[in-house]
Coordinates of C-alpha atoms in Angstrom, one line a residue:
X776 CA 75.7 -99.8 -11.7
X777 CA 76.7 -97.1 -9.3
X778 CA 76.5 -93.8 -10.4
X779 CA 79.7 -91.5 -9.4
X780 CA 79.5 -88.0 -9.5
X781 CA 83.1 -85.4 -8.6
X782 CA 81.9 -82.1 -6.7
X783 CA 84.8 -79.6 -7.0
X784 CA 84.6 -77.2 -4.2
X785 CA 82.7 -79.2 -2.5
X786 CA 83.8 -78.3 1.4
X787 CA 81.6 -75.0 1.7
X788 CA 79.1 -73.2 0.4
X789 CA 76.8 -74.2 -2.7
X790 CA 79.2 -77.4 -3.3
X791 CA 78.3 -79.2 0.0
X792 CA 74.9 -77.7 -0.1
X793 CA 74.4 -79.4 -3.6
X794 CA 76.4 -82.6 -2.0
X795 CA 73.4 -83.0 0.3
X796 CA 70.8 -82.5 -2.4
X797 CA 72.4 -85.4 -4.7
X798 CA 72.3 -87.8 -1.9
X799 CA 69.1 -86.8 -0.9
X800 CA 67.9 -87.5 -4.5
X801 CA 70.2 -90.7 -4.9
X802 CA 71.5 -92.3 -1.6
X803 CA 73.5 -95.2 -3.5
X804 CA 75.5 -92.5 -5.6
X805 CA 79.1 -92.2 -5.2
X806 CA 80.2 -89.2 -4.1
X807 CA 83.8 -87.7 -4.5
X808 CA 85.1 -84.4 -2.7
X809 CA 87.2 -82.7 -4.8
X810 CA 88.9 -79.9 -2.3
X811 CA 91.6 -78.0 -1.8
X812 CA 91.2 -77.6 2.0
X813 CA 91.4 -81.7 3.6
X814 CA 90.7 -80.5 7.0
X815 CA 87.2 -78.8 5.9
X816 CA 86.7 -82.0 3.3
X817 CA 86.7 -84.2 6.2
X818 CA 84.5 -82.0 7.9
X819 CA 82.0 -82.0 5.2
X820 CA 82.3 -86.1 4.9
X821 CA 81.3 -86.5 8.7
X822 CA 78.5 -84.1 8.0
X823 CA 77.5 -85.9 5.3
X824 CA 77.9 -89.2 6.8
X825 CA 75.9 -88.3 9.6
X826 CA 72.6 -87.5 7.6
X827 CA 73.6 -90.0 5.2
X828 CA 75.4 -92.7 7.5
X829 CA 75.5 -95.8 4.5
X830 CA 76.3 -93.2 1.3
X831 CA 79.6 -93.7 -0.3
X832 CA 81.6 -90.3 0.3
X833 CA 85.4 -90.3 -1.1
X834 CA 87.7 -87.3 -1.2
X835 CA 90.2 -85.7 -3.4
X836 CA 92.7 -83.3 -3.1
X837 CA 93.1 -80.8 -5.8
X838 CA 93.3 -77.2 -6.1
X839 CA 92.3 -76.1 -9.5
X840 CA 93.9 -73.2 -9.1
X841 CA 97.5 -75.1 -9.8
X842 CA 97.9 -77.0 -12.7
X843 CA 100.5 -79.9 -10.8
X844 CA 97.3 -80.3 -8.2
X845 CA 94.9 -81.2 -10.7
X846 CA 97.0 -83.4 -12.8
X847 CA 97.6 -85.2 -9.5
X848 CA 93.6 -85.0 -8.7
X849 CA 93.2 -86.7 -11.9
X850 CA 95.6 -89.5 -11.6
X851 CA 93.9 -90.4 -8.5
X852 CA 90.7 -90.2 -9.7
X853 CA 91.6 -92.4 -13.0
X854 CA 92.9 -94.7 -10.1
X855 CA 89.7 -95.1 -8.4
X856 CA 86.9 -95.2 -10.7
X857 CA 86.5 -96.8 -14.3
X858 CA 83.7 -93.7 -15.0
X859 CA 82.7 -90.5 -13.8
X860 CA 78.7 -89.7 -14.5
X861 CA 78.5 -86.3 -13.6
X862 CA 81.4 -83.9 -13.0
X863 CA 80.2 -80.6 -10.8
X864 CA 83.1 -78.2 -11.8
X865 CA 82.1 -75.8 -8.8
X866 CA 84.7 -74.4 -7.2
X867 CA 85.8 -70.7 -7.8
X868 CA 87.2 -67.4 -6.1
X869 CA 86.7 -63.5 -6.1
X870 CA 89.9 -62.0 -5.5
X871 CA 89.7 -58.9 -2.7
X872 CA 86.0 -57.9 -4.2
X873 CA 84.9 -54.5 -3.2
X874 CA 81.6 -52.9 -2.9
X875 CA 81.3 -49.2 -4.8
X876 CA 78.5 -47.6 -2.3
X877 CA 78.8 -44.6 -3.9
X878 CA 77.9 -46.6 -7.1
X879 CA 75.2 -48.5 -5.5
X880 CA 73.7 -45.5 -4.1
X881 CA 73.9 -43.9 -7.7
X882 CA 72.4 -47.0 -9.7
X883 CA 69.6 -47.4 -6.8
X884 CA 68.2 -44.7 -8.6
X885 CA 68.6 -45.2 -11.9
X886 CA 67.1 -47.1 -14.6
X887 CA 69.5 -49.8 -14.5
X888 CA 69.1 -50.5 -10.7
X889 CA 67.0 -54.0 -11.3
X890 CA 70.5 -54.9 -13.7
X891 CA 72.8 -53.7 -10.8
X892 CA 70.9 -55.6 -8.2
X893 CA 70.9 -59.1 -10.1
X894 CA 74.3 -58.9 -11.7
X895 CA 76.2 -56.5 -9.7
X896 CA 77.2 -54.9 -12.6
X897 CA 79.7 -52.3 -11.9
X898 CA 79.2 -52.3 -8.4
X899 CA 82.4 -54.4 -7.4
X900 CA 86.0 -54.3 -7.9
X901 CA 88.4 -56.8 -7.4
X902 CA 91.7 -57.7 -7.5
X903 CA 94.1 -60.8 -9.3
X904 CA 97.2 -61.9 -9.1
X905 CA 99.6 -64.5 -10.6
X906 CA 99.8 -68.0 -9.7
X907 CA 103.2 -70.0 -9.3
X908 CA 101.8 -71.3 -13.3
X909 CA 102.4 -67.7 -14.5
X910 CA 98.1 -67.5 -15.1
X911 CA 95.6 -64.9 -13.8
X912 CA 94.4 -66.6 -10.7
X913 CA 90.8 -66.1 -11.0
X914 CA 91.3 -67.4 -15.0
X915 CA 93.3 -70.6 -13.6
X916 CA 90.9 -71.3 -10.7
X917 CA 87.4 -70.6 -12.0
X918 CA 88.1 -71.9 -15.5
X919 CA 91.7 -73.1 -16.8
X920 CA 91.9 -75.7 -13.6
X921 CA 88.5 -77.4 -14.6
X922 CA 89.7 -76.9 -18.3
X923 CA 92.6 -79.2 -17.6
X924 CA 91.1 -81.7 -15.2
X925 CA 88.2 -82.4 -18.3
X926 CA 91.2 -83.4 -20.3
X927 CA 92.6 -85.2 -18.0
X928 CA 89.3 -87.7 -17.2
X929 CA 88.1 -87.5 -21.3
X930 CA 88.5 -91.6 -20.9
X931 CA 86.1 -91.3 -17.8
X932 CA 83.4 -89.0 -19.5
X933 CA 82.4 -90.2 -22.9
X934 CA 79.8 -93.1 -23.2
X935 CA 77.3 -93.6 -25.8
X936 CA 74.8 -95.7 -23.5
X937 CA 75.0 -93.8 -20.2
X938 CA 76.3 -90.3 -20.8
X939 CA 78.1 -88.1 -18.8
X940 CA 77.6 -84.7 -17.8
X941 CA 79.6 -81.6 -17.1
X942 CA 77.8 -79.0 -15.1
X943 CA 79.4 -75.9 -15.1
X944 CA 78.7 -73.1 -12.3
X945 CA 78.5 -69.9 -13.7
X946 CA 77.1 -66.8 -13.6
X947 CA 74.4 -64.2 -14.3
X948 CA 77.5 -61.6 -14.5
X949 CA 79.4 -63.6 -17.4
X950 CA 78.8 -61.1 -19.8
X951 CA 80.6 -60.4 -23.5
X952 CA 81.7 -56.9 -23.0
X953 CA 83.7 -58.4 -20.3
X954 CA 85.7 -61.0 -22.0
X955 CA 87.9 -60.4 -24.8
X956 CA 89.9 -63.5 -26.8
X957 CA 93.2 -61.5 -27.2
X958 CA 92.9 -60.8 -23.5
X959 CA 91.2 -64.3 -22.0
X960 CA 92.8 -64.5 -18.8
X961 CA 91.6 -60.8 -18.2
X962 CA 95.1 -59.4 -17.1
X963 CA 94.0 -56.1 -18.1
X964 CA 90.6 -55.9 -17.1
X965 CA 89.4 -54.9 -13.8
X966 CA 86.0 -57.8 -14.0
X967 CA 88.0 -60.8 -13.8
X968 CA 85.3 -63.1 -12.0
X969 CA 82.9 -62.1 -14.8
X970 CA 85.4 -62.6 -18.1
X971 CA 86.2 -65.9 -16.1
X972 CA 82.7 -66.8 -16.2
X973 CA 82.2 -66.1 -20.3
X974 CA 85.0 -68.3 -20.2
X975 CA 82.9 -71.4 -18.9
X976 CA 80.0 -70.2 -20.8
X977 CA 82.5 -70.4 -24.2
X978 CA 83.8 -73.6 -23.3
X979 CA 80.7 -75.5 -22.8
X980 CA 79.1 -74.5 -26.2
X981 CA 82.7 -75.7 -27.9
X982 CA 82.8 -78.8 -25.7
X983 CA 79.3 -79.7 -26.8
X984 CA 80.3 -79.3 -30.1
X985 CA 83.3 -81.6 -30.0
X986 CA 82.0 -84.6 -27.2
X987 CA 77.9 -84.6 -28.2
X988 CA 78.7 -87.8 -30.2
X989 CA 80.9 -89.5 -28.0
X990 CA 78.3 -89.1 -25.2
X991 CA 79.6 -86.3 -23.0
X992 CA 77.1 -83.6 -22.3
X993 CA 78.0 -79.8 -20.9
X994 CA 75.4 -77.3 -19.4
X995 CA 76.3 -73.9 -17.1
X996 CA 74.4 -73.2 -14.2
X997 CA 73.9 -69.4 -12.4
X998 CA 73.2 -70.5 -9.0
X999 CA 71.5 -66.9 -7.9
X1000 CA 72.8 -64.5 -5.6
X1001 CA 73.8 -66.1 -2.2
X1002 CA 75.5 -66.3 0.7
X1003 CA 78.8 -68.2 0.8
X1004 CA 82.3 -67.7 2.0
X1005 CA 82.9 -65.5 -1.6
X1006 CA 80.1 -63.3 -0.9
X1007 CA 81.7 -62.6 3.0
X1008 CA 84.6 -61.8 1.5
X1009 CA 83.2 -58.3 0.0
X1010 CA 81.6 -57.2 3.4
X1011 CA 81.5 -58.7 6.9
X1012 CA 78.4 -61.4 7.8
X1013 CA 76.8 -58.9 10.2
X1014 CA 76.3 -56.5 7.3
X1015 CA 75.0 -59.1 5.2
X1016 CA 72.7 -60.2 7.8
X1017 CA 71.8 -56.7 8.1
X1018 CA 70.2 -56.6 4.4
X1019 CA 69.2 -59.9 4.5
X1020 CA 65.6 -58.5 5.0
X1021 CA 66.3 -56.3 2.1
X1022 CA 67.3 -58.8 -0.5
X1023 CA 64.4 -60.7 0.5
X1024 CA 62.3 -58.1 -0.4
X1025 CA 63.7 -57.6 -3.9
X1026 CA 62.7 -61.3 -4.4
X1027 CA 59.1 -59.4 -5.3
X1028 CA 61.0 -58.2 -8.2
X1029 CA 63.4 -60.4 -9.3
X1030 CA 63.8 -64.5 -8.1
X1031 CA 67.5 -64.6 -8.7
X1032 CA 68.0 -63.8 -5.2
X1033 CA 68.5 -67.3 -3.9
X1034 CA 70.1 -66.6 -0.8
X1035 CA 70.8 -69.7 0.6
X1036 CA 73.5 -72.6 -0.7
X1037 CA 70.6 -75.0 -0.7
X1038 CA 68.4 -72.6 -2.9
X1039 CA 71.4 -72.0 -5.0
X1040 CA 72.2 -75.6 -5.7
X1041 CA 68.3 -75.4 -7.5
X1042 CA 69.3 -75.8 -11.0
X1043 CA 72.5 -78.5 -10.3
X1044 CA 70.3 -80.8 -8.4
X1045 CA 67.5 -80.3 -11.5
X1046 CA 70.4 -80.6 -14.1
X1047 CA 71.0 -83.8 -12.4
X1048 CA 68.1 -85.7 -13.2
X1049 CA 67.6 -84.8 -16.7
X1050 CA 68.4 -86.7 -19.8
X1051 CA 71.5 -84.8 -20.9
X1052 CA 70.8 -85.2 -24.5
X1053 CA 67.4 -83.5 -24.4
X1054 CA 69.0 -80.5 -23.2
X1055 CA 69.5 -77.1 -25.2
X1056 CA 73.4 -76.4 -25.0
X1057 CA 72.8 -72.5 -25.9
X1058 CA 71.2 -71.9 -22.9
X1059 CA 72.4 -71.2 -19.1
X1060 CA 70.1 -72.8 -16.2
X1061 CA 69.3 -70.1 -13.4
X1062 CA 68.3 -71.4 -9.3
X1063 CA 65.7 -69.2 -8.9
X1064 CA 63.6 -68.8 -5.7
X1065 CA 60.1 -66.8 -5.4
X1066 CA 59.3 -64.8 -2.5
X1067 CA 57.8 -66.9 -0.7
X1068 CA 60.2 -69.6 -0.7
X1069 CA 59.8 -71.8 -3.7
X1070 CA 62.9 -72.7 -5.6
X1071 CA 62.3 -73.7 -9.3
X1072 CA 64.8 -73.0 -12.6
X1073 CA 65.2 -70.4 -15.2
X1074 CA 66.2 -71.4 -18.6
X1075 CA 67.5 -68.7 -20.3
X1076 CA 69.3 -67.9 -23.7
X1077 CA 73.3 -67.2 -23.5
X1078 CA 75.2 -64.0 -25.2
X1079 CA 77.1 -66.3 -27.3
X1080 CA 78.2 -67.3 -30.8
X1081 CA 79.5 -70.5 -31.7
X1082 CA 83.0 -69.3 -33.8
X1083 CA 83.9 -67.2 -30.7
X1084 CA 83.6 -70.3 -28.9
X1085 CA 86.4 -72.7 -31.2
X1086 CA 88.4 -70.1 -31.3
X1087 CA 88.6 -70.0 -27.9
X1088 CA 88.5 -73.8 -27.0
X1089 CA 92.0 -73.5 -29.7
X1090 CA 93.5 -70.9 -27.5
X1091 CA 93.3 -73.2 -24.4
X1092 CA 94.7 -76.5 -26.0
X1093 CA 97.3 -74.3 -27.1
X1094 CA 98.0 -73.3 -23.9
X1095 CA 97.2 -76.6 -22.3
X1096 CA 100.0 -77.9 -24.2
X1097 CA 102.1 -74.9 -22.7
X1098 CA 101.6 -75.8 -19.6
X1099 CA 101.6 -79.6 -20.0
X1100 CA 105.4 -79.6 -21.5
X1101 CA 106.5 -77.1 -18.4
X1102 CA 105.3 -80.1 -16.1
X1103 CA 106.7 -82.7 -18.0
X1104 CA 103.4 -84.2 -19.5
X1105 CA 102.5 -84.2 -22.3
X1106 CA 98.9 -83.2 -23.8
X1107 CA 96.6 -85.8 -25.5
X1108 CA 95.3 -86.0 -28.5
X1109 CA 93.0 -82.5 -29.1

C-alpha cells in the first residue's frame, strides 16, 4: 500500500529540501504540501515534479498559525486519505529576530562562545505578537497549530500493524530555563522561538506516552544551523554569505553547522526509515554535518522530565477545548 507522508512548511527551506530527500528515498510515496503560501506550493510541486515527473505530489492549504486554517487543512486531508504514515510538523517562524553584536563580540571571547555559536544563546532577540485566536504567534505557529492538527488526524495516525510517525522539528535552543508552564505561550519572555521549541520537545515525550500502544510514534529533530528564509530574516543574504566561510570553519569544532536545507533535513530523512518503535522517545535527533561535507545524525539526551510533560499536554487540551468551542467545534475525546 502507498505510503503518505504531510510536510508542513513544505514550500521553502528545510521542508522542500526534505520533500526531495523522501522522494529520492521512496518515489512511489504520496506526498502532501501542507502550506500557507499556494503560489510558492505550486512552485515547489513543479520543482518537484520535474526531478520527480511520475511521484504523487498533493497540496494543502493551512496556516498553523490560525486555528480555523488548520481545522479546514484537516477536513481536507480526512477527505483524501484513509491514513497518514508520517506527519513532518515543519513549519515555524522567528518573529523580527535580532542579532546582539555587542553580545557576540563579548561571548566570542568567553568561555561560553562554543554554546553561543551552536545555540545562539542570548545572542538574538525577537519580537511576538497576537494572532486573530488571542495566542502568542510564535506559540500558535511553531507548536499550538501542529498541536491541533494531531488532534484533528488521531483517526489517520494510530495503527498497530504499520505505525505512524510524528516528526517534530525542533531545536538545539529549546532549552528549560526558557519555558515556564504558568507562562507556556511565553507572553512575558523575550525567547519565544526557544520556549516554543521545549514546547514540542514536552509534547512529544507526553504524546508517546499516551499513542505508543495504539501505534503512533513521536520523535523531535534539531535540523543544525542553516540557511533558510528564517535565518535571512535576522541579517541580509549578502552578510550571511559573507561568513559563510566562517561558519564553515567552525564545523572543525562543532558539526551542528549544517548549513544547507538539504544537510538540515539529515536526521528527518534518517527518522524516516527507521522502525518507529525501536526508537528512544527521550532523546532529540540532530543533522549534523562534518567539515568536510559528510552529513550523518546526533542522538542526544533531552532536558526533560516526564510530569512536566502531562502537565503540559493537560494545559493544551484545556485550551484546545478553548479554542475549539470559540469556532463552533467541538474537541474529541482526550
Amino acid at each position: 500500500m502507498q505510503r503518505v507522508a504531510v510536510v508542513t512548511g513544505a514550500s521553502s527551506g528545510i521542508g522542500s529540501a526534505l520533500c526531495e530527500r523522501l522522494l529520492q528515498e521512496d518515489a512511489s510515496l504520496h506526498l502532501c504540501l501542507a502550506c500557507r503560501n499556494m503560489e510558492k506550493a505550486n512552485a515547489t510541486r513543479k520543482t518537484l515534479l520535474s526531478c520527480f515527473p511520475h511521484a504523487d505530489i498533493g497540496i494543502v492549504q493551512v496556516d498553523v498559525g490560525r486555528v480555523e486554517s488548520v481545522l479546514n487543512a484537516a477536513k481536507e486531508i480526512k477527505k483524501r486519505f484513509q491514513r497518514v504514515d508520517y506527519l513532518f510538523l515543519n513549519a515555524g517562524i522567528m518573529v523580527n529576530p535580532r542579532i546582539s553584536f555587542s553580545a557576540f563580540v563579548n561571548g566570542l571571547f568567553s568561555r561560553r562562545a562554543v554554546r553561543m555559536l551552536t545555540t545562539a544563546e542570548g545572542l538574538m532577540s525577537q519580537e511576538d505578537r497576537v494572532t486573530p485566536d488571542g495566542l502568542q504567534e510564535v506559540f500558535e505557529t511553531n507548536f499550538f497549530g501542529h498541536f491541533i492538527l494531531i488532534r484533528q488526524l488521531e483517526s489517520l495516525l494510530s495503527g498497530l500493524e504499520r505505525p505512524s510517525q510524528l516528526i517534530w522539528t525542533s531545536s538545539i535552543s529549546a532549552r528549560k530555563s526558557n519555558f515556564s508552564l504558568d507562562d507556556y505561550q511565553h507572553s512575558q519572555g523575550k525567547e519565544a522561538y526557544s520556549s516554543s521549541k521545549y514546547a514540542t520537545d514536552l509534547a512529544s515525550m507526553a504524546l508517546n506516552s499516551r499513542f505508543n500502544k495504539q501505534g503512533l510514534y513521536s520523535s523531535v529533530v534539531c535540523p543544525g544551523v542553516v540557511m533558510t528564509n528564517m535565518t535571512f530574516n535576522i541579517m541580509p543574504s549578502f552578510i550571511w554569505k559573507l561568513f559563510f566561510p566562517i561558519m564553515w570553519l567552525i564545523r572543525l569544532f562543532t558539526h551542528t553547522y549544517t548549513l544547507t536545507p538539504y544537510n538540515g533535513a539529515e536526521a528527518q530523512v534518517w527518522l524516516f526509515k527507521q522502525k518507529p518503535e525501536a526508537l528512544d522517545p527521550l532523546v532529540k535527533f540532530h543533522s549534523c554535518t562534518t567539515f568536510f561535507g559528510k552529513n550523518y545524525v546526533d542522538i542526544r539526551k533531552m532536558d526533560i522530565d516526564s510530569d512536566l510533560a502531562e502537565k503540559f499536554y493537560q494545559k493544551m487540551l484545556e485550551l484546545e477545548k478553548e479554542l475549539l468551542a470559540r469556532c463552533g467545534n467541538p474537541a474529541h475525546k482526550q
